[in-house]
Coordinates of N, CA and C in Angstrom, one line a residue:
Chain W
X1 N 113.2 135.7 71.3 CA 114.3 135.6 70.4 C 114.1 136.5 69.2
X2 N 115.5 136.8 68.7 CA 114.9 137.8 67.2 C 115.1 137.0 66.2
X3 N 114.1 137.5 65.4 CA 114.1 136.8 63.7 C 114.1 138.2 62.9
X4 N 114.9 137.2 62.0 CA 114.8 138.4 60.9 C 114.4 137.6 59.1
X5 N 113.6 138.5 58.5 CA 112.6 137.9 57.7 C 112.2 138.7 56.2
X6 N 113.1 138.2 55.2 CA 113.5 138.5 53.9 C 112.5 138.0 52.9
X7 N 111.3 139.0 52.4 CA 110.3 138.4 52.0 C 110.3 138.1 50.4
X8 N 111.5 138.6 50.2 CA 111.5 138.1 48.5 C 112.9 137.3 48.1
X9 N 112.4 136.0 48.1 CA 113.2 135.1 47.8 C 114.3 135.3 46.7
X10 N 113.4 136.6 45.3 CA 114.5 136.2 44.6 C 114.0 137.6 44.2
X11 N 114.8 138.5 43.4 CA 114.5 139.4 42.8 C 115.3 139.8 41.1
X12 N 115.0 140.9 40.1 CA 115.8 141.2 39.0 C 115.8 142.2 39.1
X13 N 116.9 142.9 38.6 CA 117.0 143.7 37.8 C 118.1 144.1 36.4
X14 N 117.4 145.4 35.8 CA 118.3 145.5 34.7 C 119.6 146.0 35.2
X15 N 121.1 146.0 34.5 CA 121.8 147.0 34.6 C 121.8 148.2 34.7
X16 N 122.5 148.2 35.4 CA 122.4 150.5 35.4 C 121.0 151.2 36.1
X17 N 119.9 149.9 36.3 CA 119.0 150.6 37.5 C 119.1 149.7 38.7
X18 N 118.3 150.9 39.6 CA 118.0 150.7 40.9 C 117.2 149.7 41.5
X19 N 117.5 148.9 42.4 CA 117.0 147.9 43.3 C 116.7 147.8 44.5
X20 N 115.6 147.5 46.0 CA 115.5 147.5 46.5 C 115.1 146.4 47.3
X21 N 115.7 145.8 48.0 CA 115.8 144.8 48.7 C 114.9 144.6 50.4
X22 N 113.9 144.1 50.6 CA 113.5 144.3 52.2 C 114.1 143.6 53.2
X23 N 113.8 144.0 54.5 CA 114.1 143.6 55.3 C 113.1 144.1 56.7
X24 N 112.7 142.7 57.1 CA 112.4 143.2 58.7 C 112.7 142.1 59.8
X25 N 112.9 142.8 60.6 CA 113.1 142.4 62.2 C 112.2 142.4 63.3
X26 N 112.3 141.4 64.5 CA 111.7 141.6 65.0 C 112.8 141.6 66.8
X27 N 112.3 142.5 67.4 CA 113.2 142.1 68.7 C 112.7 143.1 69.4
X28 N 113.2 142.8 71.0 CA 113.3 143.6 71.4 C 113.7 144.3 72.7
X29 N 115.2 144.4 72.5 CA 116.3 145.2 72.8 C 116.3 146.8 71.6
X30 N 117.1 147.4 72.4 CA 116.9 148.9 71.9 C 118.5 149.4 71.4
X31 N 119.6 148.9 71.7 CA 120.9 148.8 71.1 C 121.1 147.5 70.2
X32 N 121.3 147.7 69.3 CA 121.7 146.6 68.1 C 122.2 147.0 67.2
X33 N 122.7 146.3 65.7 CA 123.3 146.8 64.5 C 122.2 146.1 63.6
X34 N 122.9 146.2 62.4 CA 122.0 145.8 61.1 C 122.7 145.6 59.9
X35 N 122.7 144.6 59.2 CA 123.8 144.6 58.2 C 123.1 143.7 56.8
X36 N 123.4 144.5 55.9 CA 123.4 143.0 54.8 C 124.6 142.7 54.7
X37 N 124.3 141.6 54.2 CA 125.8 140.7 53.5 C 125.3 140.2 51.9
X38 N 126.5 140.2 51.3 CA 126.5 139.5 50.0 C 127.6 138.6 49.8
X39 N 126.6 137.8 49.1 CA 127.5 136.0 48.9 C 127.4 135.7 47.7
X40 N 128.3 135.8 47.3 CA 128.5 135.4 45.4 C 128.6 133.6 45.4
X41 N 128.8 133.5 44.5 CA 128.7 132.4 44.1 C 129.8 131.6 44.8
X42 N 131.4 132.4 45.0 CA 132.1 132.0 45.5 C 132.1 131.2 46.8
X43 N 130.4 131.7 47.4 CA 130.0 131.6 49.3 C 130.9 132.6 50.0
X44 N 131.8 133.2 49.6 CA 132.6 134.3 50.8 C 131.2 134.9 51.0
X45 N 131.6 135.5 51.9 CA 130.5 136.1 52.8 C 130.8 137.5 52.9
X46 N 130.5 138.9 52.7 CA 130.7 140.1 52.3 C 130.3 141.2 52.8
X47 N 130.8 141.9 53.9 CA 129.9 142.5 54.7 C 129.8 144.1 53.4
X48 N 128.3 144.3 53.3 CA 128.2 145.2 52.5 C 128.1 146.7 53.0
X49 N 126.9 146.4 54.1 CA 127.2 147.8 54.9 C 126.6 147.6 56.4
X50 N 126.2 148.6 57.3 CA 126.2 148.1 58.6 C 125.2 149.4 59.2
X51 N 124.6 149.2 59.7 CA 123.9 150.3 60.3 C 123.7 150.3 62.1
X52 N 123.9 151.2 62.6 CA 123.8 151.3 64.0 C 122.5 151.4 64.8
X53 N 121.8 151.3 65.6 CA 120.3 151.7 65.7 C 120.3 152.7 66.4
X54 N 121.0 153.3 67.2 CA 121.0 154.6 67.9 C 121.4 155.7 66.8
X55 N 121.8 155.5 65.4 CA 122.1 156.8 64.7 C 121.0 156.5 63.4
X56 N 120.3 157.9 63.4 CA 119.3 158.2 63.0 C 119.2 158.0 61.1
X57 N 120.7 158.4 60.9 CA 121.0 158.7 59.8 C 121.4 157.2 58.9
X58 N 120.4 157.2 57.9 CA 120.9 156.2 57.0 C 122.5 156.0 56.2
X59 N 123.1 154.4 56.7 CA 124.0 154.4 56.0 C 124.2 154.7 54.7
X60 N 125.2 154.5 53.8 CA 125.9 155.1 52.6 C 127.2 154.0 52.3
X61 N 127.2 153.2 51.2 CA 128.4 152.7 50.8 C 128.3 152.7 49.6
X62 N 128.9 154.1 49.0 CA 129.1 154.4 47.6 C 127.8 153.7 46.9
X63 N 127.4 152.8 46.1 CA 126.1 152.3 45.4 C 125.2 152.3 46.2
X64 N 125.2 151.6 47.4 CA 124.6 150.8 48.8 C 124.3 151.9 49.6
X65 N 123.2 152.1 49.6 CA 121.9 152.7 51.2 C 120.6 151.4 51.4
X66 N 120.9 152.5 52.9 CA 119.8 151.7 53.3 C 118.2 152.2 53.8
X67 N 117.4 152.0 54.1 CA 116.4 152.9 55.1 C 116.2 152.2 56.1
X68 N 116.4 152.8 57.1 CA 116.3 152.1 58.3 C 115.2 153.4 58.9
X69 N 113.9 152.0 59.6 CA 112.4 152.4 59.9 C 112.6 152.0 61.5
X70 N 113.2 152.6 62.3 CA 113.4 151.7 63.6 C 111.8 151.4 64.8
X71 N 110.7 152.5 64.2 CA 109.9 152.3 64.6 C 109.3 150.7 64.1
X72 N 109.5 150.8 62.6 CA 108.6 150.1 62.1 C 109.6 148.7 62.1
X73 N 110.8 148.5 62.0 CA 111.5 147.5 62.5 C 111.7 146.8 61.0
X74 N 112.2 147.9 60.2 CA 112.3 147.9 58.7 C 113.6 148.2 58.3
X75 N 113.9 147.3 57.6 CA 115.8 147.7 57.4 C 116.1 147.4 55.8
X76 N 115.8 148.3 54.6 CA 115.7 147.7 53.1 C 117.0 148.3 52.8
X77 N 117.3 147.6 51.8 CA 118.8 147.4 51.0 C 118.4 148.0 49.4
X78 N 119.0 149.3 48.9 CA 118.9 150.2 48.0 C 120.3 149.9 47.2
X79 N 120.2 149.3 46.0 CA 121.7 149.2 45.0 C 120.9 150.5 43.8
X80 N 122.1 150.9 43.8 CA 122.1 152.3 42.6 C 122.7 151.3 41.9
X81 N 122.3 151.8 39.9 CA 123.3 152.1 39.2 C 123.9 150.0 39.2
X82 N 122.7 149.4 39.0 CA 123.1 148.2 39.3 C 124.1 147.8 38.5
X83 N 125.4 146.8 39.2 CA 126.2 146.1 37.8 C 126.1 144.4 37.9
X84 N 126.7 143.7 36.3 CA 126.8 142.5 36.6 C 127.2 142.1 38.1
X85 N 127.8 142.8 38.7 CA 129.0 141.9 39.6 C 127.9 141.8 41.0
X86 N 126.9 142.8 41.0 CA 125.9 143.0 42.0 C 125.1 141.6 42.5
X87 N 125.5 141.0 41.3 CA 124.5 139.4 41.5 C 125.0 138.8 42.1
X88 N 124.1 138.1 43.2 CA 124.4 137.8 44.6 C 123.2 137.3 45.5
X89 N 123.8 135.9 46.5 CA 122.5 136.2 47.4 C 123.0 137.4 48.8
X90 N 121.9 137.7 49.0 CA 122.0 139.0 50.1 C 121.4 138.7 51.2
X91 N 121.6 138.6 52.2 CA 121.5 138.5 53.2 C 121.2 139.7 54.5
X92 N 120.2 140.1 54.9 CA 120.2 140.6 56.5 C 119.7 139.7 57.3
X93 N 121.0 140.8 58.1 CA 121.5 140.1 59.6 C 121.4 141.1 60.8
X94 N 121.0 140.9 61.7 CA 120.6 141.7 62.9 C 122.1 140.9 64.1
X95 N 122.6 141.8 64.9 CA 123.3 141.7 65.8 C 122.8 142.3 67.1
X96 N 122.6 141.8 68.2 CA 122.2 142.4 69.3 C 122.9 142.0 70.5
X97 N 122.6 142.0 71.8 CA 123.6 141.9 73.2 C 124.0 140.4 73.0
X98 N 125.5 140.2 72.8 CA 126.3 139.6 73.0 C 126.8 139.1 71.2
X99 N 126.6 140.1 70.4 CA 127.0 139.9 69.0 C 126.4 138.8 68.2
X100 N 126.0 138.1 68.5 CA 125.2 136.4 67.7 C 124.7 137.1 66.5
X101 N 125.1 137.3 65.4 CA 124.1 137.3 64.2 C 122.9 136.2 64.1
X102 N 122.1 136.7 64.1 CA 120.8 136.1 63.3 C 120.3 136.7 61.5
X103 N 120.2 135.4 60.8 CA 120.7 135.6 59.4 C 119.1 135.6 59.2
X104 N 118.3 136.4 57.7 CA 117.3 136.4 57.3 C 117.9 134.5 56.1
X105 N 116.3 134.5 55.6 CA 116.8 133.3 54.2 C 117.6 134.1 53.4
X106 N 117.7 135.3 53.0 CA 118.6 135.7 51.9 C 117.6 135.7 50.5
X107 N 117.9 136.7 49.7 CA 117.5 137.2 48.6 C 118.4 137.0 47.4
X108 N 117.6 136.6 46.4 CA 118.8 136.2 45.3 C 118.6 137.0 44.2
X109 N 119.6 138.3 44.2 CA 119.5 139.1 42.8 C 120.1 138.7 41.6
X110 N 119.3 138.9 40.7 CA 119.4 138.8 39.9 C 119.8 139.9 38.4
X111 N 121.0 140.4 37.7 CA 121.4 141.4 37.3 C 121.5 140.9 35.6
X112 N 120.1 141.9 34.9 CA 120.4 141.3 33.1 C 120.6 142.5 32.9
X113 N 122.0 142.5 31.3 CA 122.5 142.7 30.6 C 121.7 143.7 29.6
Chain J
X1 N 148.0 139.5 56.9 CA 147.0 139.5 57.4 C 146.2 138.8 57.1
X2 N 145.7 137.1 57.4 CA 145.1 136.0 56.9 C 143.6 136.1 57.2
X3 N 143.0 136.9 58.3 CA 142.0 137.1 58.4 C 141.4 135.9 59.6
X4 N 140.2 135.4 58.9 CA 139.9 133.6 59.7 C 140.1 133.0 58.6
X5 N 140.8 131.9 59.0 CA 141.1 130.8 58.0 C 140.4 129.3 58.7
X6 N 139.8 128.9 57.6 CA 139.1 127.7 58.0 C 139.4 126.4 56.9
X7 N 140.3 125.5 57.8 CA 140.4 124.0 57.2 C 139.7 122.9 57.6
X8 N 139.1 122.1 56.2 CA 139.4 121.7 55.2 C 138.5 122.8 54.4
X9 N 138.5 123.0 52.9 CA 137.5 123.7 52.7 C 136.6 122.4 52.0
X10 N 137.2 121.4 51.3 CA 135.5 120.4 51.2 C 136.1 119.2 52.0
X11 N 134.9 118.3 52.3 CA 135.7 117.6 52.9 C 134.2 116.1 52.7
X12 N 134.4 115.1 52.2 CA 133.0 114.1 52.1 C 133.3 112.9 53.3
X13 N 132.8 112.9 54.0 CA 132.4 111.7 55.6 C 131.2 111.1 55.2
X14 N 131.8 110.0 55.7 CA 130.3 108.3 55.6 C 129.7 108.7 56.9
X15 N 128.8 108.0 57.0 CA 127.7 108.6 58.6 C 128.8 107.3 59.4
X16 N 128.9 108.1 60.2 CA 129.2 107.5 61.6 C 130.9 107.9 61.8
X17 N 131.6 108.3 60.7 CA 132.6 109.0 61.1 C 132.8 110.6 62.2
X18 N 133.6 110.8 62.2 CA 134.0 112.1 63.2 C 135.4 112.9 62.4
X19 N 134.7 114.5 62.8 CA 136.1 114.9 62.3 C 135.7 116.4 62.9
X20 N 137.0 117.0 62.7 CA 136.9 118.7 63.0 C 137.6 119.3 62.4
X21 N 136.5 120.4 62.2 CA 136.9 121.8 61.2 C 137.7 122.8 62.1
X22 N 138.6 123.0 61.3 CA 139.8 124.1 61.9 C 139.3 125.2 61.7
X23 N 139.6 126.2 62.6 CA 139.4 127.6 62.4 C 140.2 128.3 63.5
X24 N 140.9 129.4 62.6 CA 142.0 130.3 63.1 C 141.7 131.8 62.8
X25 N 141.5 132.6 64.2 CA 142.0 133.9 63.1 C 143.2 134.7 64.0
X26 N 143.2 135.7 63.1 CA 144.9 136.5 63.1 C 144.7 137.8 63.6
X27 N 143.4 137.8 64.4 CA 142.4 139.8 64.4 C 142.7 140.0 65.4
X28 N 143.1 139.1 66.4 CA 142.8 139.3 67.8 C 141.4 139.4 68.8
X29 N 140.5 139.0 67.8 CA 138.8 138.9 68.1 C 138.8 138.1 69.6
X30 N 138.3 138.9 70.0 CA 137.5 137.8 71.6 C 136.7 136.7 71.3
X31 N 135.5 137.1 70.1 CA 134.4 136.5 70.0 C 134.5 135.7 68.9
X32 N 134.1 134.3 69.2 CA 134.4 133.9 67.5 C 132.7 132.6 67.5
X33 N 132.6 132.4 66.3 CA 131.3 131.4 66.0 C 131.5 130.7 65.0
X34 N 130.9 129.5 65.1 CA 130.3 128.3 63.7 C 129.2 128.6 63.4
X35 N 129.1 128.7 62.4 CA 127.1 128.7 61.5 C 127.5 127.4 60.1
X36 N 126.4 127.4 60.1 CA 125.7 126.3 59.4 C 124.9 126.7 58.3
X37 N 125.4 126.5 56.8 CA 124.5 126.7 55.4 C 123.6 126.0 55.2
X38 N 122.6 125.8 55.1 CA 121.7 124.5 54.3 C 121.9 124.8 53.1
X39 N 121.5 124.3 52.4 CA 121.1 124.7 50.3 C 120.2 126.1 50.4
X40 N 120.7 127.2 49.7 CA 118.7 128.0 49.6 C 118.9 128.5 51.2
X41 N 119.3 128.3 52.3 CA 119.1 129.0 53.4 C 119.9 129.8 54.0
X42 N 119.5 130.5 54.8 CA 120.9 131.4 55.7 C 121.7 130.8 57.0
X43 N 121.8 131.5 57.4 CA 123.5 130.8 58.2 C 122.7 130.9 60.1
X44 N 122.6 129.2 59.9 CA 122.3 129.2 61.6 C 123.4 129.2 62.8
X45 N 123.3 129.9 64.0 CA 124.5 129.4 64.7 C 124.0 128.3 65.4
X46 N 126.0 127.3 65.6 CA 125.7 126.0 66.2 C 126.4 126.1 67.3
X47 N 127.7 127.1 67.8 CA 127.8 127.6 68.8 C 128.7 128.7 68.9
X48 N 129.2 129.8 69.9 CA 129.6 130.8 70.0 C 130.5 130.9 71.2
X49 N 131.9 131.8 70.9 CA 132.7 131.9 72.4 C 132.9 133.4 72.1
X50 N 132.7 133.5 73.4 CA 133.1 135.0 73.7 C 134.9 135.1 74.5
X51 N 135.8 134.3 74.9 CA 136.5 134.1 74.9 C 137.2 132.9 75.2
X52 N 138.5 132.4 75.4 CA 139.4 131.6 75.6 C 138.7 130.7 76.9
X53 N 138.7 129.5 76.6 CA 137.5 129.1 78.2 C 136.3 129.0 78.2
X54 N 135.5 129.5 77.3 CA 134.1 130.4 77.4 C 133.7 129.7 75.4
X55 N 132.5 128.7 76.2 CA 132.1 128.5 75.0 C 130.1 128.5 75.1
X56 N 129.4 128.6 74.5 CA 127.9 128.6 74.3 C 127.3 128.0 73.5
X57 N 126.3 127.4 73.2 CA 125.5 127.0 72.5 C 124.7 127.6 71.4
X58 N 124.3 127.8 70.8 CA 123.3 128.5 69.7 C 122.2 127.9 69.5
X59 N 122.2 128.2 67.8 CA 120.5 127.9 67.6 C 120.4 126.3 67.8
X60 N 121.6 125.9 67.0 CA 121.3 124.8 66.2 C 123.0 123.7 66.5
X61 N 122.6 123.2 68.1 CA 124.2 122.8 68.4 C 124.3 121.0 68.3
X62 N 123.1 120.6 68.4 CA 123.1 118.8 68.4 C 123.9 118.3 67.2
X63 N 124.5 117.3 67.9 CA 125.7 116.5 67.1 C 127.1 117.5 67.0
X64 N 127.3 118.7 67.6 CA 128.4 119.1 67.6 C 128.9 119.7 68.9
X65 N 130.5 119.9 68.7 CA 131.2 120.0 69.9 C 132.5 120.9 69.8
X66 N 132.7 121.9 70.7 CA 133.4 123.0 70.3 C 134.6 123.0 71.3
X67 N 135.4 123.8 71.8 CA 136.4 124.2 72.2 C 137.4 125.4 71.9
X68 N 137.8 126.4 73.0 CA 138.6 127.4 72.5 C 139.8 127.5 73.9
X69 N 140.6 126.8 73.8 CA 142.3 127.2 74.8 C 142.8 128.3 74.3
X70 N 142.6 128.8 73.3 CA 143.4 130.1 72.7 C 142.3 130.8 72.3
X71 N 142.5 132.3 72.0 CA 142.3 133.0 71.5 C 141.8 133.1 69.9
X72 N 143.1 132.1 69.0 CA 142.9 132.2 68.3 C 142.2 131.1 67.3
X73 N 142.0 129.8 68.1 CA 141.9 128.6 67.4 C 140.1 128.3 68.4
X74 N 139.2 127.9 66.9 CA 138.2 127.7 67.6 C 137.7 126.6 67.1
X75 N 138.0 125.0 66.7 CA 137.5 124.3 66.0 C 136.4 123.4 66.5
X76 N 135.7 123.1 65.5 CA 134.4 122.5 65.8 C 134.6 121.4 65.3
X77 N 133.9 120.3 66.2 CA 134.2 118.9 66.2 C 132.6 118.0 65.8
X78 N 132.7 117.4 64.9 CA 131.2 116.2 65.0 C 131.6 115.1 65.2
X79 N 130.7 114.6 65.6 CA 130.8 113.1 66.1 C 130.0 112.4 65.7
X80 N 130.3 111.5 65.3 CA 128.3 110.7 64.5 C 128.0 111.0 63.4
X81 N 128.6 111.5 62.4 CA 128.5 112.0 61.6 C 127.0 111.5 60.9
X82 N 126.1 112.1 60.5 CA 125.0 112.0 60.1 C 124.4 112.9 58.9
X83 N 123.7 112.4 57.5 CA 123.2 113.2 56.1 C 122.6 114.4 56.8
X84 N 121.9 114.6 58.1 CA 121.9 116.2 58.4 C 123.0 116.9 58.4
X85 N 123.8 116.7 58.8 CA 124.7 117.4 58.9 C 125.4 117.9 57.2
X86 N 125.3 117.2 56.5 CA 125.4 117.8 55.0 C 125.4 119.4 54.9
X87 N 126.3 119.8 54.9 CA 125.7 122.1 54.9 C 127.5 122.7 54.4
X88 N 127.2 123.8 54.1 CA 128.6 124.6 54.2 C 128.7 125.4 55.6
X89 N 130.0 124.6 56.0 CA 130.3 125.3 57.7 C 131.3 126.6 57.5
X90 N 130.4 128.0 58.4 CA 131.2 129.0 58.5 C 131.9 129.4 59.9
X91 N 133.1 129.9 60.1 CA 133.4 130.4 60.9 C 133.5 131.7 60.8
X92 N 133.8 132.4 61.9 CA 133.7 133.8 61.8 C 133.8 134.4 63.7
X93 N 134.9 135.8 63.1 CA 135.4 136.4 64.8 C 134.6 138.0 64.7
X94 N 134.7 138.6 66.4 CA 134.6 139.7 65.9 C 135.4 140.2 67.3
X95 N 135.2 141.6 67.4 CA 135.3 142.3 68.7 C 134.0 142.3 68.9
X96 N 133.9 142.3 70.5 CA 132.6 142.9 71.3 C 132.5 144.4 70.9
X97 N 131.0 144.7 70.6 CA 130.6 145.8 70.9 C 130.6 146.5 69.1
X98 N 131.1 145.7 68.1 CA 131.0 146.3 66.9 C 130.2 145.6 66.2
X99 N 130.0 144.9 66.4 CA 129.0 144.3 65.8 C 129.4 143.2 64.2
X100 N 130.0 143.7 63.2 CA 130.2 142.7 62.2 C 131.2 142.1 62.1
X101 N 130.6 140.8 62.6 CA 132.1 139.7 62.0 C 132.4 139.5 60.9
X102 N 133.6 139.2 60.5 CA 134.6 138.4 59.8 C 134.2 137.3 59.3
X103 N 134.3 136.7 58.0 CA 133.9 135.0 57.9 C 135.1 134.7 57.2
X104 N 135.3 133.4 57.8 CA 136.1 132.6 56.6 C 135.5 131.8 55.3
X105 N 136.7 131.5 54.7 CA 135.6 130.9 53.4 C 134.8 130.0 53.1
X106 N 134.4 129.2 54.5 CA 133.6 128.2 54.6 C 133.9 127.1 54.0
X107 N 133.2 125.9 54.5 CA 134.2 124.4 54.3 C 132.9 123.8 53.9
X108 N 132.6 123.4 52.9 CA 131.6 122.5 52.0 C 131.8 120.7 52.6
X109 N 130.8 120.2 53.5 CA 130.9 118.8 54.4 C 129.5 118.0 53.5
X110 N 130.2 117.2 53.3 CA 128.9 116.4 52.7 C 129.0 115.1 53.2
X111 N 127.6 114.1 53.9 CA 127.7 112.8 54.6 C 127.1 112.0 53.7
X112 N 127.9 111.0 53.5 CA 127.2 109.7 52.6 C 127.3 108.1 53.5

């Protein structure tokens, strides 16, 4: 079965810098996706960005990159330019054959002023 | 465009009641799922249909009960109601083959 496994329960940072979030997976099928999500306080659930595993190239969502290590089964979450609104727990999630997300515990950032 | 909508959003049951969470969506998704919040944790599935007819089990299915006649309607049923069951319930659709679903806004169930 796959797990996926978020090793920093909580994290800070200041405004206006950079944050990096980890992520690893374990599976093994060779077609899958990769996603964080962010859940504000509200609980909506927020798909932030999504990564393919057959394309080489790291995603991009305006603040939001990611690195994706497919050897190493590493999937980290990069916020530029952090703002208040970025505070959130975050979540990766792995999708594989037959779509089932499998969710990590989630990461709780934290964004000071 | 309503997206998945899921009723009730809170909803407090004594143990040994029964009830079901509504869930609708408007995408035309094949695929749709319930997950499960604890406090502090991530979202387990309790079961999954890949279409109309077609229901599965997940991680985490005891004490619940699903059904999908339509397309669009996938509501999950408890019975027995029991303090485990205490969590925020998500629903959520997608298409095959893209990978990220949809969530609704989740329904806050607390058992006393």
């Amino acid at each position: 079965a796959q797990t996926v496994t978020q090793s920093q329960p909580e994290m800070s940072v200041q405004e206006a810098e950079t944050v990096t979030l980890s992520c690893t997976y374990d599976t093994s099928e060779s077609d899958y996706y990769l996603f964080w999500y962010k859940q504000p306080p509200s609980r909506q659930m927020i798909l932030v960005i999504r990564q393919e595993a057959y394309k080489q190239q790291n995603a991009t969502e305006n603040r939001f990159s990611v690195n994706f290590q497919k050897a190493a089964k590493s999937f980290s979450l990069k916020i530029s330019d952090s703002q208040l609104g970025d505070a959130a727990m975050y979540f990766c999630a792995y999708s594989g054959y037959g779509n089932k997300l499998v969710f990590g515990a989630g990461t709780i950032l934290r964004v000071k002023s | 465009n309503a997206g998945v909508t899921q009723t009730p959003k809170f909803r407090i049951l004594k143990i040994g009641q029964s009830m079901t969470l509504q869930c609708t969506q408007d995408m035309n998704h094949n695929y749709m799922y319930w997950y499960r919040q604890d406090p502090g944790m991530g979202l387990k599935l309790i079961y999954y249909s890949v279409g109309a007819g077609i229901t599965d089990k997940g991680e985490v299915p005891n004490g619940y009960n699903v059904s999908r006649s339509t397309t669009e309607d996938f509501p999950l049923r408890l019975e027995l109601a029991a303090p485990s069951q205490t969590s925020v319930y998500f629903c959520a659709s997608s298409y095959p083959g893209q990978g990220a679903p949809f969530f609704g806004q989740g329904t806050r169930l607390t058992v006393v």
